[in-house]
Amino acid sequence: MPLGPGQWQKALAADRLDAVYMLAGEQLLVLEAADALRARARELGYGEREVFDVGQHFDWNDLARAGASMSLFASRRLIDLRLPTGRPGVEGAKAITAFCADPPPDVTLLITAMEWSSKHDGAWSRKLDASGTMVVFSAPRPGEWNSWIGARLASRGLSATPDAIALLAERVEGNLLAAAQEIDKLAVLHGEGRIDAAEMETLVADSARYDVFKLTDAAFLGDGARALRILAGLRSEGDELLALMGWLVNQLQLALRLANAQNFAAQAKAERLWQAREQLFRQALRRAPRDHWLQCLARASRIDRMVKGREAGNPWQEAERLIAAIAEPRAARALA
């Protein structure tokens, strides 16, 4: 059976690493768990790490070659295999099963997957779970949010009253990444003592404002409802649509460059995307082909002309349609 998050912390403290780990589920929690495992590997003398990003044309023979190769510089090696969809396919399942059946000495395989459900489970994942360590991370359920925020605050050396925790939970709207970011800011802004509701209101007031960065992140993450709420908030606060469109176009152009790239991972590295944003765009591009992003850019250009009075139409209404199409490409027919 896969470990729970609490069991994972105990497993991470062991004196030696297992041959295989799979960390799957909620993106933020998986990324943090993977960072913790890499740090533990360094503590235990793993001096070399090889990273593989599994895409459509990934050669699964690379995994076997990496396991069999000898290192001239390190006695222990970590193979970091990024499997965003959690679906290795037939060849991938065979390669992972073979690795689990006969793991190379002094080599640990770390597999991370940002998508996971019971539908992903198969013979290969059960074999991995039996021969190594598998952990599935889930976002808090609605009734668990306050407890999760309280524990997260405690992990940063903070404490808050129940009313303050409830206020923060309401502000982040069930967004795990937003909650983590707010708590990290609180760790910087708050002094000593317990945070009450009044102080929480003050400390998160500025960061809880709607902004264009949250708008684009929500849209590309596929959270259309939240993205549209943010757009409505920006409009109510008097933000100029032309200024908002500048950043939105920038991100659409980035998406198109990534869609055009033969090697997504190499292009993401060239764009200097950190892993969380790399995964954000990877997921967005899986929802729609290249032509969709071209269509979105064309719509953005039309909105620009409307704002400048060069074309008739309601630019805010068109912006809503564009945001909906970015978040949910099936809604793209609303662009017509």
XYZ file of C-alpha atoms in Angstrom:
336
model
C 0.000 0.000 0.000
C 1.290 3.510 -0.784
C 2.491 5.452 2.242
C 0.606 8.411 3.668
C 2.314 11.812 4.096
C 2.928 11.148 7.808
C 4.599 7.801 7.087
C 6.638 9.477 4.365
C 8.342 11.762 6.880
C 9.459 8.726 8.905
C 10.662 6.904 5.779
C 12.685 9.946 4.745
C 14.633 9.843 8.008
C 15.960 6.319 7.355
C 19.707 5.709 7.247
C 19.591 4.499 3.646
C 17.408 5.131 0.614
C 15.283 2.528 -1.124
C 16.110 1.556 -4.697
C 12.933 3.151 -6.081
C 10.602 5.963 -4.998
C 7.454 7.224 -6.643
C 5.909 10.474 -5.464
C 2.558 11.214 -7.109
C -0.448 13.480 -6.787
C -0.878 17.134 -5.796
C 1.804 19.157 -7.572
C 3.009 21.375 -4.720
C 3.239 18.494 -2.259
C 5.017 16.256 -4.769
C 7.561 18.965 -5.597
C 8.285 19.591 -1.923
C 8.591 15.876 -1.170
C 10.961 15.411 -4.126
C 13.099 18.333 -2.919
C 13.254 16.731 0.532
C 14.315 13.383 -0.947
C 17.047 15.011 -3.048
C 18.333 16.816 0.055
C 18.361 13.544 1.998
C 20.213 11.856 -0.860
C 22.925 14.509 -0.726
C 23.245 13.971 3.029
C 23.730 10.243 2.411
C 26.499 10.754 -0.114
C 24.668 10.739 -3.440
C 27.008 12.876 -5.486
C 25.455 12.622 -8.931
C 21.942 13.170 -10.297
C 20.666 12.423 -13.792
C 17.343 13.970 -14.860
C 14.946 12.540 -17.454
C 11.779 14.324 -18.608
C 9.316 11.838 -20.067
C 7.611 13.210 -23.149
C 5.878 11.763 -26.172
C 9.101 10.549 -27.815
C 11.045 9.578 -24.714
C 13.366 6.591 -25.213
C 12.770 4.272 -22.269
C 16.031 2.485 -23.013
C 17.689 5.561 -21.492
C 16.485 4.434 -18.070
C 18.196 1.049 -18.371
C 21.357 2.651 -19.755
C 21.452 5.159 -16.901
C 21.094 2.398 -14.337
C 23.812 0.284 -15.925
C 26.345 3.058 -16.497
C 29.273 3.495 -14.144
C 30.056 6.866 -12.602
C 33.607 8.155 -12.500
C 32.818 10.802 -9.916
C 30.270 9.443 -7.419
C 29.729 6.156 -5.627
C 25.972 6.781 -5.299
C 23.671 8.167 -7.978
C 20.103 9.458 -8.131
C 18.059 9.039 -11.314
C 15.343 11.713 -11.374
C 12.555 10.591 -13.729
C 9.767 13.130 -14.267
C 6.549 11.493 -15.445
C 4.019 14.379 -15.405
C 0.976 12.401 -16.569
C 1.636 9.383 -14.345
C 1.173 7.186 -17.425
C 4.382 5.535 -18.693
C 2.731 3.595 -21.494
C 3.514 -0.014 -22.367
C 7.250 0.469 -22.937
C 7.629 2.660 -19.888
C 5.791 0.196 -17.677
C 8.147 -2.560 -18.861
C 11.223 -0.401 -18.227
C 10.126 0.582 -14.710
C 9.172 -3.007 -13.848
C 12.557 -4.254 -15.085
C 14.365 -1.641 -12.985
C 12.374 -2.639 -9.895
C 13.067 -6.341 -10.492
C 16.842 -5.846 -10.614
C 17.828 -2.388 -9.274
C 21.485 -1.445 -9.819
C 23.609 -1.147 -6.676
C 24.162 2.362 -5.259
C 21.493 3.813 -7.581
C 18.134 5.219 -6.490
C 15.334 5.948 -8.954
C 12.981 8.818 -8.093
C 9.790 9.051 -10.179
C 7.530 12.093 -9.801
C 4.024 12.314 -11.268
C 1.810 15.397 -11.029
C -1.342 13.473 -11.914
C -2.590 10.399 -10.071
C -5.835 8.574 -9.416
C -7.035 4.992 -9.170
C -7.186 4.955 -12.986
C -3.401 5.347 -13.140
C -2.786 2.266 -11.032
C -1.432 -0.782 -12.861
C 0.825 -3.799 -12.563
C 3.913 -1.591 -12.925
C 2.925 0.728 -10.046
C 2.015 -2.222 -7.819
C 5.403 -3.780 -8.548
C 7.074 -0.482 -7.701
C 5.106 -0.188 -4.459
C 6.108 -3.735 -3.471
C 9.808 -3.252 -4.193
C 10.276 0.384 -3.200
C 8.408 3.332 -1.700
C 5.319 4.939 -3.205
C 3.584 7.978 -1.739
C 0.383 9.559 -3.066
C -0.180 13.164 -1.990
C -3.707 14.567 -2.041
C -4.909 18.113 -1.558
C -6.850 18.732 1.666
C -10.574 18.021 1.443
C -12.901 20.957 2.229
C -13.197 19.986 5.901
C -9.431 19.559 6.255
C -8.259 22.960 5.067
C -8.071 24.653 8.462
C -6.055 21.768 9.918
C -3.699 21.814 6.935
C -3.145 25.563 7.217
C -2.547 25.260 10.965
C 0.051 22.540 10.414
C 1.697 24.510 7.620
C 1.914 27.584 9.834
C 3.486 25.480 12.599
C 6.078 24.105 10.151
C 7.147 27.714 9.527
C 7.322 28.523 13.241
C 3.978 30.346 13.270
C 0.708 29.938 15.120
C -2.691 31.546 14.617
C -6.105 31.652 16.224
C -8.887 29.524 14.686
C -10.551 32.696 13.343
C -7.299 33.779 11.687
C -6.828 30.358 10.111
C -10.408 30.378 8.825
C -9.831 33.835 7.336
C -6.727 32.680 5.478
C -8.535 29.565 4.230
C -11.289 31.768 2.823
C -8.797 34.071 1.112
C -6.921 31.339 -0.728
C -10.129 29.799 -2.095
C -8.918 26.200 -1.796
C -5.767 26.912 -3.826
C -2.910 24.935 -2.264
C -0.123 26.891 -3.954
C -1.688 30.223 -2.977
C -1.992 29.051 0.639
C 1.655 27.993 0.735
C 2.761 31.331 -0.729
C 0.707 33.305 1.782
C 2.138 31.339 4.695
C 5.683 31.879 3.439
C 4.963 35.620 3.319
C 3.584 35.526 6.839
C 6.827 33.921 8.015
C 8.636 37.011 6.752
C 6.130 39.675 7.804
C 5.000 38.446 11.217
C 6.948 39.023 14.399
C 6.583 37.031 17.604
C 3.309 35.864 19.129
C 0.143 34.292 17.839
C -1.567 35.756 14.783
C -5.163 36.805 15.446
C -7.843 37.518 12.859
C -7.248 41.290 12.840
C -3.521 40.883 12.197
C -4.140 38.211 9.581
C -6.483 40.605 7.793
C -3.758 43.244 7.752
C -0.929 40.941 6.738
C -2.702 39.255 3.842
C -4.656 42.270 2.610
C -2.109 43.329 0.001
C -1.173 39.873 -1.189
C -4.828 38.852 -1.416
C -5.534 41.572 -3.991
C -6.338 40.370 -7.441
C -3.412 40.720 -9.834
C -2.600 39.791 -13.391
C -0.076 37.138 -12.339
C -2.737 35.235 -10.403
C -5.059 35.686 -13.380
C -2.687 34.048 -15.866
C -1.648 31.309 -13.432
C -5.270 30.352 -12.774
C -6.082 30.377 -16.499
C -3.126 28.227 -17.534
C -3.754 25.877 -14.605
C -7.216 25.249 -16.043
C -9.104 26.877 -13.159
C -11.508 28.872 -15.321
C -13.913 29.825 -12.535
C -11.151 31.337 -10.400
C -9.546 33.089 -13.381
C -12.849 34.740 -14.289
C -13.362 35.834 -10.661
C -9.910 37.428 -10.700
C -10.639 39.182 -13.988
C -13.897 40.558 -12.533
C -11.979 41.698 -9.450
C -9.376 43.478 -11.557
C -12.110 45.251 -13.484
C -13.907 46.320 -10.297
C -10.652 47.705 -8.888
C -10.232 49.915 -11.939
C -7.331 48.115 -13.627
C -6.757 49.021 -17.264
C -7.435 46.127 -19.599
C -4.644 47.193 -21.957
C -2.046 46.781 -19.183
C -3.440 43.363 -18.255
C -3.330 42.207 -21.861
C 0.400 42.934 -22.083
C 1.271 40.210 -19.577
C -1.380 37.841 -20.911
C 0.045 38.134 -24.441
C 3.530 37.559 -23.016
C 2.387 34.278 -21.454
C 0.504 33.182 -24.578
C 3.633 33.789 -26.652
C 5.598 31.716 -24.149
C 3.033 28.909 -24.435
C 3.344 29.021 -28.232
C 7.149 28.836 -28.102
C 6.894 25.810 -25.834
C 4.284 24.236 -28.122
C 6.574 24.763 -31.138
C 9.645 23.311 -29.432
C 10.849 19.856 -30.421
C 12.183 19.365 -26.896
C 9.853 20.840 -24.279
C 12.290 20.388 -21.375
C 15.142 22.094 -23.243
C 12.902 25.010 -24.250
C 11.587 25.366 -20.687
C 15.180 25.514 -19.469
C 16.012 28.155 -22.085
C 12.997 30.167 -20.900
C 14.321 29.828 -17.306
C 11.090 28.348 -15.998
C 11.271 26.901 -12.501
C 9.747 23.465 -12.090
C 6.321 24.568 -10.859
C 5.794 26.875 -13.841
C 7.220 24.279 -16.201
C 4.536 21.866 -14.992
C 1.870 24.576 -15.301
C 2.633 25.053 -19.006
C 3.126 21.344 -19.613
C -0.399 20.705 -18.339
C -1.818 23.607 -20.357
C -0.242 22.363 -23.589
C -1.667 18.898 -23.015
C -5.151 20.420 -22.994
C -4.861 21.981 -26.446
C -2.736 21.806 -29.623
C -0.539 24.551 -31.080
C -3.334 25.973 -33.252
C -5.389 26.745 -30.159
C -2.658 29.030 -28.772
C -2.371 30.767 -32.133
C -6.118 31.387 -32.019
C -5.828 32.784 -28.485
C -3.099 35.181 -29.602
C -5.243 36.328 -32.509
C -8.115 36.994 -30.069
C -5.760 38.939 -27.783
C -4.744 41.098 -30.765
C -8.405 41.793 -31.492
C -9.017 42.799 -27.867
C -6.072 45.201 -28.128
C -7.679 46.849 -31.152
C -11.009 47.136 -29.315
C -9.390 48.807 -26.313
C -7.684 51.308 -28.641
C -10.938 52.022 -30.481
C -9.763 50.507 -33.745
C -12.395 47.779 -33.769
C -15.983 47.612 -32.513
C -16.865 45.308 -29.640
C -16.845 44.869 -25.867
C -13.188 44.248 -24.899
C -13.926 43.074 -21.346
C -16.453 40.554 -22.618
C -13.953 39.306 -25.191
C -11.313 39.073 -22.462
C -13.658 36.825 -20.455
C -14.065 34.556 -23.474
C -10.316 34.451 -24.007
C -9.620 33.545 -20.377
C -12.260 30.800 -20.530
C -10.670 29.388 -23.697
C -7.177 29.364 -22.145
C -8.442 27.566 -19.055
C -10.844 25.234 -20.841
C -10.038 24.817 -24.568
C -13.409 23.199 -25.147
C -14.845 26.632 -24.483
C -12.859 27.939 -27.455
C -15.900 27.771 -29.686
C -17.224 30.681 -27.608
C -14.505 32.735 -29.298
C -16.304 32.535 -32.631
